[in-house]
Amino acid sequence: MSNRDLSMLTPKELARIEREIARKHIGKFPWLAVTAGIGVFIGWLALWPLVLMNIIPAWAGFIAATIFAIIGYLPSHEAQHDIIARPGSRLRWLNELVGHVSTVPLALPFDLARVTHREHHLHTNHPELDPDHGSSASGPLMAIWTAIQNVQPKGRGGHNAYSRTLKRLGRKDVLISSALYRVAWFLTLFALAWTGHAIEAAALWWLPHHVGYIYIQYYLSWAPHHPANETARYRHTRSFRAALGNIGSLGMQYHIVHHLHPRIPFLRTPEAYWEMKPVLEAQGARVEDL
Amino acid sequence: MQKAMLRRLYKLGPMIFGLGFLTPLAAQLLQSADVPLPFGMSALLAGFLIAMAIAIPAQLRGRWV
């Protein structure tokens, strides 16, 4: 179907075509996400004896742990959207397992990520209701600086924005479990540090947590929604050409497809994007950069 | 009570982190780099002073950087 044909269709008809394309990509079991999620966790765990026994230096462990922390968010993200298995299904336990273990290197509680991420989808770019709106910034350098500021104790975004969201939603259960998760994380770091393993703990968990949070805020929150001033379905998220490419940007170049159809597995979003692009253009979506 | 305790801990976060993590981290970094310390100071005391020099402003300002 040519672009000219599409321009004659109503938004409803375009949405129907879009849904038909999306349906082709939904429902495939995301084997790679499951393997990567569990693999990242096991790989990260393996770094501890490797670094503690001086088989690899702490700096190499830091690089590997940071990569694991960043990559681990993606399988967890699939689990947040129940892409691995829906509630009540036979493999639901696997969805929950992947969700929980893949963000351990990032020290991010899965339940917190799931609840706040859903709010992000429901209220994308809303200054009060989108928990990720704190990552908005005027340009790439400001986005990095804002991401650093967000992880400060009194930061506007990050965990403070997530706490506000959970309070607004009345999810005290998640608020308390997330707070306990954070306390347990700090106590583990303290115990490692006071038993003579502070450098290893910093290299394998503390620094990867911070670098990972900043990287994820930049590529998952800031870049796909910049300038974050529109809230309409086809306007709040964009496709973009990342300086680090699609792999370096964690596949976020095609994030618009994820926002329109969150049940499409992450690895199928590029294919779905190229199939949908003429329809998205006709809908007035922000797809001009890619 | 659990909630109040968590809130108190959270408010004192930078100081607790300075004592719990940054002090031994700075001490172990000094030791591993063989940095000569003045006045026969122990690595742990030097680590504590470095950690507090970072943690106290962070506690007062509410941000590390």
CSV table of C-alpha atoms in Angstrom, one decimal:
chain,number,residue,atom,x,y,z
A,1,MET,CA,0.0,0.0,0.0
A,2,SER,CA,1.5,3.4,-1.0
A,3,ASN,CA,1.7,6.5,1.2
A,4,ARG,CA,-0.8,8.1,-1.1
A,5,ASP,CA,-3.4,5.3,-0.5
A,6,LEU,CA,-2.8,5.6,3.2
A,7,SER,CA,-3.5,9.4,3.2
A,8,MET,CA,-7.0,8.6,2.0
A,9,LEU,CA,-7.8,6.4,5.0
A,10,THR,CA,-9.4,7.6,8.3
A,11,PRO,CA,-7.4,7.4,11.5
A,12,LYS,CA,-9.6,4.5,12.6
A,13,GLU,CA,-8.7,2.6,9.4
A,14,LEU,CA,-5.1,3.3,9.8
A,15,ALA,CA,-5.2,2.1,13.4
A,16,ARG,CA,-6.8,-1.2,12.2
A,17,ILE,CA,-3.9,-1.7,9.7
A,18,GLU,CA,-1.4,-0.9,12.5
A,19,ARG,CA,-3.0,-3.4,14.8
A,20,GLU,CA,-2.9,-6.1,12.1
A,21,ILE,CA,0.8,-5.5,11.7
A,22,ALA,CA,1.3,-5.5,15.5
A,23,ARG,CA,-0.6,-8.8,15.8
A,24,LYS,CA,1.9,-10.6,13.6
A,25,HIS,CA,4.6,-9.8,16.1
A,26,ILE,CA,2.8,-10.4,19.3
A,27,GLY,CA,2.6,-13.8,21.0
A,28,LYS,CA,6.0,-15.2,20.0
A,29,PHE,CA,7.8,-16.5,23.0
A,30,PRO,CA,10.8,-14.3,23.7
A,31,TRP,CA,13.5,-17.0,24.2
A,32,LEU,CA,16.3,-14.5,23.9
A,33,ALA,CA,14.9,-12.3,26.6
A,34,VAL,CA,14.5,-15.2,28.9
A,35,THR,CA,18.0,-16.5,28.2
A,36,ALA,CA,19.5,-13.0,28.4
A,37,GLY,CA,17.7,-12.2,31.7
A,38,ILE,CA,18.9,-15.4,33.4
A,39,GLY,CA,22.3,-15.3,31.7
A,40,VAL,CA,23.0,-11.7,32.8
A,41,PHE,CA,22.2,-12.7,36.4
A,42,ILE,CA,24.4,-15.8,36.3
A,43,GLY,CA,27.2,-13.9,34.5
A,44,TRP,CA,27.1,-11.1,37.0
A,45,LEU,CA,27.2,-13.6,39.9
A,46,ALA,CA,30.2,-15.3,38.3
A,47,LEU,CA,32.1,-12.0,38.3
A,48,TRP,CA,32.3,-12.0,42.1
A,49,PRO,CA,34.5,-15.0,42.6
A,50,LEU,CA,36.5,-14.0,39.5
A,51,VAL,CA,37.3,-10.6,41.0
A,52,LEU,CA,37.6,-11.7,44.6
A,53,MET,CA,40.1,-14.4,43.6
A,54,ASN,CA,42.0,-11.9,41.4
A,55,ILE,CA,41.4,-13.9,38.3
A,56,ILE,CA,40.2,-10.7,36.6
A,57,PRO,CA,41.0,-7.2,37.8
A,58,ALA,CA,38.3,-5.1,39.5
A,59,TRP,CA,38.2,-2.6,36.6
A,60,ALA,CA,37.4,-5.4,34.1
A,61,GLY,CA,34.8,-6.7,36.5
A,62,PHE,CA,33.3,-3.1,36.7
A,63,ILE,CA,33.0,-2.9,32.9
A,64,ALA,CA,31.4,-6.4,32.6
A,65,ALA,CA,29.0,-5.7,35.6
A,66,THR,CA,28.0,-2.4,34.1
A,67,ILE,CA,27.1,-4.0,30.8
A,68,PHE,CA,25.2,-6.8,32.6
A,69,ALA,CA,23.3,-4.1,34.7
A,70,ILE,CA,22.3,-2.2,31.6
A,71,ILE,CA,21.4,-5.2,29.4
A,72,GLY,CA,19.6,-6.8,32.3
A,73,TYR,CA,17.0,-4.1,32.3
A,74,LEU,CA,15.7,-5.2,28.9
A,75,PRO,CA,14.5,-8.7,29.9
A,76,SER,CA,13.0,-7.2,33.0
A,77,HIS,CA,11.2,-4.7,30.8
A,78,GLU,CA,9.7,-7.7,28.8
A,79,ALA,CA,8.6,-9.2,32.1
A,80,GLN,CA,7.1,-5.8,33.3
A,81,HIS,CA,4.8,-6.0,30.2
A,82,ASP,CA,4.0,-9.7,30.8
A,83,ILE,CA,5.5,-10.6,27.4
A,84,ILE,CA,7.2,-13.7,28.7
A,85,ALA,CA,4.0,-15.1,30.3
A,86,ARG,CA,0.6,-13.5,31.1
A,87,PRO,CA,-0.9,-13.6,34.7
A,88,GLY,CA,-2.4,-17.0,35.3
A,89,SER,CA,-0.6,-18.8,32.5
A,90,ARG,CA,1.6,-21.9,33.0
A,91,LEU,CA,4.9,-20.0,32.6
A,92,ARG,CA,4.0,-17.1,34.7
A,93,TRP,CA,6.7,-18.1,37.2
A,94,LEU,CA,9.3,-17.7,34.5
A,95,ASN,CA,8.0,-14.1,33.7
A,96,GLU,CA,8.4,-13.2,37.4
A,97,LEU,CA,11.8,-15.0,37.8
A,98,VAL,CA,13.3,-13.2,34.8
A,99,GLY,CA,11.8,-9.9,35.9
A,100,HIS,CA,13.3,-10.2,39.4
A,101,VAL,CA,16.8,-11.6,38.7
A,102,SER,CA,17.7,-9.6,35.6
A,103,THR,CA,17.6,-6.3,37.5
A,104,VAL,CA,19.7,-7.6,40.5
A,105,PRO,CA,22.9,-6.2,38.9
A,106,LEU,CA,21.2,-2.8,38.6
A,107,ALA,CA,19.8,-3.2,42.2
A,108,LEU,CA,16.3,-2.2,40.9
A,109,PRO,CA,13.3,-3.8,42.6
A,110,PHE,CA,11.2,-5.5,39.9
A,111,ASP,CA,7.8,-4.6,41.4
A,112,LEU,CA,8.8,-0.9,41.7
A,113,ALA,CA,9.9,-1.0,38.0
A,114,ARG,CA,6.7,-2.7,36.9
A,115,VAL,CA,4.3,-0.4,38.6
A,116,THR,CA,6.1,2.9,37.8
A,117,HIS,CA,6.7,1.8,34.2
A,118,ARG,CA,3.1,1.2,33.6
A,119,GLU,CA,2.3,4.7,34.9
A,120,HIS,CA,4.9,6.0,32.5
A,121,HIS,CA,2.9,4.3,29.6
A,122,LEU,CA,-0.4,5.6,30.9
A,123,HIS,CA,0.8,9.2,31.3
A,124,THR,CA,3.7,9.6,29.0
A,125,ASN,CA,5.2,13.1,29.3
A,126,HIS,CA,2.7,14.3,31.8
A,127,PRO,CA,4.7,16.5,34.2
A,128,GLU,CA,2.9,15.3,37.3
A,129,LEU,CA,1.9,11.8,36.5
A,130,ASP,CA,4.7,10.3,34.4
A,131,PRO,CA,7.3,9.1,36.9
A,132,ASP,CA,10.0,9.3,34.2
A,133,HIS,CA,9.3,13.0,33.3
A,134,GLY,CA,12.1,14.1,35.6
A,135,SER,CA,14.5,12.9,32.9
A,136,SER,CA,13.4,15.5,30.4
A,137,ALA,CA,16.2,18.0,29.4
A,138,SER,CA,17.0,20.4,26.7
A,139,GLY,CA,19.8,18.4,25.0
A,140,PRO,CA,22.0,15.3,25.3
A,141,LEU,CA,24.5,16.8,27.8
A,142,MET,CA,21.8,18.2,30.0
A,143,ALA,CA,20.1,14.9,29.8
A,144,ILE,CA,23.2,13.2,31.3
A,145,TRP,CA,23.5,15.9,34.0
A,146,THR,CA,19.8,15.6,34.8
A,147,ALA,CA,20.1,11.8,35.1
A,148,ILE,CA,23.0,12.3,37.5
A,149,GLN,CA,20.9,14.8,39.5
A,150,ASN,CA,17.9,12.5,39.6
A,151,VAL,CA,19.9,9.8,41.5
A,152,GLN,CA,20.8,12.3,44.3
A,153,PRO,CA,19.2,11.9,47.7
A,154,LYS,CA,16.9,14.9,47.1
A,155,GLY,CA,16.7,14.5,43.3
A,156,ARG,CA,13.5,15.4,41.4
A,157,GLY,CA,13.3,12.2,39.5
A,158,GLY,CA,14.6,8.6,40.0
A,159,HIS,CA,13.6,6.9,43.2
A,160,ASN,CA,12.0,10.0,44.7
A,161,ALA,CA,9.6,10.3,41.7
A,162,TYR,CA,8.9,6.6,42.0
A,163,SER,CA,8.1,7.0,45.7
A,164,ARG,CA,5.7,9.8,44.9
A,165,THR,CA,4.0,7.7,42.2
A,166,LEU,CA,3.6,4.7,44.5
A,167,LYS,CA,2.1,7.0,47.2
A,168,ARG,CA,-0.3,8.5,44.7
A,169,LEU,CA,-1.4,5.0,43.6
A,170,GLY,CA,-1.8,3.8,47.2
A,171,ARG,CA,0.7,1.0,46.5
A,172,LYS,CA,2.2,1.0,50.0
A,173,ASP,CA,3.0,-2.7,49.6
A,174,VAL,CA,5.4,-1.9,46.7
A,175,LEU,CA,6.7,1.2,48.5
A,176,ILE,CA,7.7,-0.8,51.6
A,177,SER,CA,9.1,-3.8,49.7
A,178,SER,CA,11.2,-1.4,47.5
A,179,ALA,CA,12.5,0.4,50.5
A,180,LEU,CA,13.4,-2.9,52.2
A,181,TYR,CA,15.1,-4.0,49.0
A,182,ARG,CA,17.2,-0.8,49.0
A,183,VAL,CA,18.1,-1.2,52.7
A,184,ALA,CA,19.1,-4.8,52.0
A,185,TRP,CA,21.2,-3.6,49.1
A,186,PHE,CA,23.0,-1.0,51.2
A,187,LEU,CA,23.5,-3.5,54.1
A,188,THR,CA,25.1,-6.0,51.7
A,189,LEU,CA,27.4,-3.3,50.3
A,190,PHE,CA,28.3,-2.2,53.9
A,191,ALA,CA,29.0,-5.9,54.9
A,192,LEU,CA,31.2,-6.4,51.9
A,193,ALA,CA,33.0,-3.2,52.5
A,194,TRP,CA,33.7,-3.8,56.2
A,195,THR,CA,34.9,-7.3,55.5
A,196,GLY,CA,37.7,-6.0,53.2
A,197,HIS,CA,35.9,-6.1,49.9
A,198,ALA,CA,34.9,-2.5,49.4
A,199,ILE,CA,36.7,-2.1,46.0
A,200,GLU,CA,35.1,-5.2,44.7
A,201,ALA,CA,31.7,-4.2,45.9
A,202,ALA,CA,32.1,-0.7,44.3
A,203,ALA,CA,33.3,-2.2,41.0
A,204,LEU,CA,30.7,-4.9,40.7
A,205,TRP,CA,27.5,-3.4,42.2
A,206,TRP,CA,27.7,0.2,43.4
A,207,LEU,CA,29.2,1.9,40.4
A,208,PRO,CA,27.3,-0.3,37.8
A,209,HIS,CA,24.1,0.6,39.6
A,210,HIS,CA,24.8,4.3,39.1
A,211,VAL,CA,26.2,4.2,35.6
A,212,GLY,CA,23.4,1.8,34.6
A,213,TYR,CA,20.7,4.1,36.0
A,214,ILE,CA,22.2,7.1,34.2
A,215,TYR,CA,22.5,5.2,30.9
A,216,ILE,CA,19.0,3.8,31.1
A,217,GLN,CA,17.5,7.2,32.0
A,218,TYR,CA,19.3,8.7,29.0
A,219,TYR,CA,18.3,6.1,26.4
A,220,LEU,CA,15.0,4.7,27.7
A,221,SER,CA,13.5,7.9,29.2
A,222,TRP,CA,15.1,11.0,27.7
A,223,ALA,CA,16.0,10.1,24.1
A,224,PRO,CA,12.8,8.5,22.9
A,225,HIS,CA,10.5,11.1,24.4
A,226,HIS,CA,12.5,14.3,23.9
A,227,PRO,CA,11.4,17.1,24.1
A,228,ALA,CA,8.7,15.4,26.3
A,229,ASN,CA,6.2,18.2,25.7
A,230,GLU,CA,3.4,16.3,23.9
A,231,THR,CA,1.1,13.7,25.4
A,232,ALA,CA,-0.9,12.5,22.4
A,233,ARG,CA,-0.6,8.8,21.5
A,234,TYR,CA,1.3,9.4,18.2
A,235,ARG,CA,3.3,12.4,19.5
A,236,HIS,CA,4.7,11.5,22.9
A,237,THR,CA,7.4,9.1,21.7
A,238,ARG,CA,9.6,9.3,18.6
A,239,SER,CA,11.9,7.2,16.5
A,240,PHE,CA,15.4,8.5,16.4
A,241,ARG,CA,18.9,7.8,15.2
A,242,ALA,CA,21.2,7.1,18.2
A,243,ALA,CA,24.8,8.1,18.1
A,244,LEU,CA,25.7,4.6,19.6
A,245,GLY,CA,23.5,2.8,17.1
A,246,ASN,CA,20.5,0.5,17.8
A,247,ILE,CA,22.5,-1.9,20.0
A,248,GLY,CA,24.3,0.9,21.9
A,249,SER,CA,20.9,2.6,22.5
A,250,LEU,CA,19.4,-0.7,23.8
A,251,GLY,CA,17.1,-0.8,20.7
A,252,MET,CA,15.4,2.4,21.8
A,253,GLN,CA,15.5,3.9,18.3
A,254,TYR,CA,12.2,2.1,17.7
A,255,HIS,CA,10.7,2.9,21.1
A,256,ILE,CA,7.6,4.4,19.4
A,257,VAL,CA,6.4,0.9,18.4
A,258,HIS,CA,6.8,-0.2,22.0
A,259,HIS,CA,4.6,2.6,23.3
A,260,LEU,CA,1.9,2.0,20.7
A,261,HIS,CA,2.0,-1.8,21.1
A,262,PRO,CA,3.8,-2.7,24.4
A,263,ARG,CA,3.1,-6.4,23.9
A,264,ILE,CA,5.4,-6.7,20.9
A,265,PRO,CA,8.6,-8.4,22.1
A,266,PHE,CA,11.6,-6.0,22.2
A,267,LEU,CA,13.6,-7.8,19.5
A,268,ARG,CA,10.7,-7.6,17.0
A,269,THR,CA,10.2,-3.8,17.4
A,270,PRO,CA,12.6,-2.9,14.5
A,271,GLU,CA,10.8,-5.2,12.0
A,272,ALA,CA,7.4,-4.0,13.2
A,273,TYR,CA,8.6,-0.4,12.9
A,274,TRP,CA,9.6,-0.7,9.3
A,275,GLU,CA,6.3,-2.4,8.4
A,276,MET,CA,4.3,0.2,10.3
A,277,LYS,CA,6.2,3.3,9.3
A,278,PRO,CA,4.0,4.4,6.4
A,279,VAL,CA,0.9,4.0,8.7
A,280,LEU,CA,2.7,5.9,11.5
A,281,GLU,CA,3.6,8.7,9.1
A,282,ALA,CA,0.0,8.9,8.0
A,283,GLN,CA,-1.1,9.1,11.7
A,284,GLY,CA,1.2,12.1,12.2
A,285,ALA,CA,3.7,10.1,14.4
A,286,ARG,CA,7.2,11.5,15.1
A,287,VAL,CA,9.1,9.1,12.8
A,288,GLU,CA,10.9,11.6,10.6
A,289,ASP,CA,14.4,10.9,12.0
A,290,LEU,CA,14.6,7.2,11.2
B,1,MET,CA,7.3,1.9,63.4
B,2,GLN,CA,9.1,0.1,60.5
B,3,LYS,CA,8.0,3.0,58.3
B,4,ALA,CA,9.3,5.7,60.7
B,5,MET,CA,12.6,3.9,61.0
B,6,LEU,CA,13.0,3.6,57.2
B,7,ARG,CA,12.1,7.3,56.9
B,8,ARG,CA,14.7,8.3,59.5
B,9,LEU,CA,17.3,6.0,57.8
B,10,TYR,CA,16.5,7.6,54.5
B,11,LYS,CA,17.0,11.1,55.8
B,12,LEU,CA,20.4,10.2,57.2
B,13,GLY,CA,21.3,8.4,54.0
B,14,PRO,CA,24.5,10.2,53.0
B,15,MET,CA,26.0,10.0,56.5
B,16,ILE,CA,25.1,6.4,56.9
B,17,PHE,CA,26.5,5.7,53.4
B,18,GLY,CA,29.7,7.6,54.3
B,19,LEU,CA,30.3,5.5,57.4
B,20,GLY,CA,29.1,2.2,56.0
B,21,PHE,CA,30.6,2.2,52.6
B,22,LEU,CA,32.8,5.2,51.7
B,23,THR,CA,35.0,5.0,54.8
B,24,PRO,CA,36.1,1.4,54.2
B,25,LEU,CA,36.2,2.0,50.4
B,26,ALA,CA,38.5,5.1,50.8
B,27,ALA,CA,40.7,3.2,53.3
B,28,GLN,CA,41.1,0.2,51.0
B,29,LEU,CA,41.8,2.4,48.0
B,30,LEU,CA,44.5,4.2,50.0
B,31,GLN,CA,46.0,0.8,51.1
B,32,SER,CA,45.9,-0.7,47.7
B,33,ALA,CA,47.6,2.4,46.2
B,34,ASP,CA,50.2,2.4,49.0
B,35,VAL,CA,49.6,6.1,49.6
B,36,PRO,CA,51.9,7.4,52.4
B,37,LEU,CA,49.7,8.9,55.2
B,38,PRO,CA,50.8,11.8,57.4
B,39,PHE,CA,51.3,11.7,61.2
B,40,GLY,CA,51.3,7.9,61.2
B,41,MET,CA,47.6,8.0,60.5
B,42,SER,CA,45.9,4.7,59.9
B,43,ALA,CA,44.2,4.0,56.5
B,44,LEU,CA,40.9,3.6,58.3
B,45,LEU,CA,41.1,7.0,59.9
B,46,ALA,CA,42.2,8.6,56.7
B,47,GLY,CA,39.3,6.8,54.9
B,48,PHE,CA,36.9,8.1,57.6
B,49,LEU,CA,38.1,11.7,57.1
B,50,ILE,CA,37.8,11.5,53.3
B,51,ALA,CA,34.4,9.9,53.5
B,52,MET,CA,33.1,12.6,55.9
B,53,ALA,CA,34.5,15.3,53.7
B,54,ILE,CA,32.2,14.0,51.0
B,55,ALA,CA,29.3,12.8,53.1
B,56,ILE,CA,28.7,15.8,55.4
B,57,PRO,CA,28.2,18.3,52.5
B,58,ALA,CA,26.0,15.7,50.8
B,59,GLN,CA,23.9,15.3,53.9
B,60,LEU,CA,23.5,19.1,54.2
B,61,ARG,CA,22.8,19.8,50.5
B,62,GLY,CA,20.8,16.6,49.7
B,63,ARG,CA,23.1,15.7,46.8
B,64,TRP,CA,26.5,14.3,46.2
B,65,VAL,CA,27.3,16.3,43.1
